[in-house]
CSV table of C-alpha atoms in Angstrom, one decimal:
chain,number,residue,atom,x,y,z
E,15,MET,CA,82.7,110.9,180.6
E,16,GLY,CA,81.4,109.8,177.3
E,17,SER,CA,78.6,107.4,176.7
E,18,THR,CA,80.9,104.5,175.8
E,19,ALA,CA,83.0,105.0,178.9
E,20,ASP,CA,79.8,105.1,181.1
E,21,LYS,CA,78.6,101.8,179.5
E,22,ILE,CA,82.0,100.1,180.0
E,23,LYS,CA,82.3,101.2,183.6
E,24,GLY,CA,78.7,100.2,184.2
E,25,THR,CA,79.1,96.8,182.7
E,26,THR,CA,82.3,96.3,184.8
E,27,ASN,CA,80.4,97.2,188.0
E,28,GLU,CA,77.5,94.9,187.0
E,29,VAL,CA,79.9,92.0,186.6
E,30,ALA,CA,81.8,92.8,189.7
E,31,GLY,CA,78.6,93.1,191.7
E,32,LYS,CA,77.3,89.8,190.5
E,33,ALA,CA,80.6,88.1,191.5
E,34,ARG,CA,80.6,89.8,194.9
E,35,GLN,CA,77.1,88.5,195.5
E,36,ALA,CA,78.1,85.0,194.5
E,37,VAL,CA,81.1,85.1,196.9
E,38,GLY,CA,78.8,86.4,199.7
E,39,LYS,CA,76.3,83.7,199.0
E,40,ALA,CA,79.1,81.0,198.9
E,41,VAL,CA,80.5,82.1,202.3
E,42,ASP,CA,77.0,82.9,203.8
E,43,ASN,CA,77.9,86.6,204.2
E,44,HIS,CA,74.7,88.7,203.8
E,45,GLU,CA,76.6,92.0,204.0
E,46,GLU,CA,78.8,91.1,201.0
E,47,GLN,CA,75.7,89.9,199.1
E,48,ALA,CA,74.0,93.3,199.8
E,49,LYS,CA,77.2,95.2,198.7
E,50,GLY,CA,77.3,93.2,195.5
E,51,ALA,CA,73.6,94.0,194.8
E,52,LEU,CA,74.3,97.7,195.3
E,53,GLN,CA,77.3,97.6,193.0
E,54,GLU,CA,75.3,95.7,190.3
E,55,ALA,CA,72.5,98.3,190.6
E,56,LYS,CA,75.1,101.1,190.3
E,57,GLY,CA,76.4,99.4,187.1
E,58,LYS,CA,73.0,99.2,185.6
E,59,ALA,CA,72.5,102.9,186.3
E,60,GLN,CA,75.8,103.8,184.6
E,61,VAL,CA,74.8,101.8,181.5
E,62,ALA,CA,71.4,103.5,181.5
E,63,LYS,CA,73.2,106.9,181.7
E,64,GLY,CA,75.3,106.0,178.7
E,65,ASP,CA,72.2,105.0,176.8
E,66,VAL,CA,70.6,108.3,177.6
E,67,LYS,CA,73.7,110.2,176.5
E,68,ASP,CA,73.5,108.3,173.2
E,69,ALA,CA,69.8,109.1,172.7
E,70,VAL,CA,70.4,112.8,173.4
E,71,LYS,CA,73.3,113.0,171.0
E,72,LYS,CA,71.2,111.4,168.3
E,73,VAL,CA,68.5,114.0,168.8
E,74,VAL,CA,70.9,116.9,168.9
E,75,ASP,CA,72.7,115.6,165.7
E,76,LYS,CA,69.3,115.5,163.9
E,77,ALA,CA,68.6,119.1,164.8
């Protein structure tokens, strides 16, 4: 998967995770809040992975 795809998928997971947390909070479901937090963290990691791929590509392109 390319860096852009990683970033898009990551951002999607971040947004979905935040929404899931909000729903869990609204209905007082701690398990759903925790699952949302995990999904948001996964999204942040995916975005970071895309950023690393971009940085590596820039270094390789300069070589």
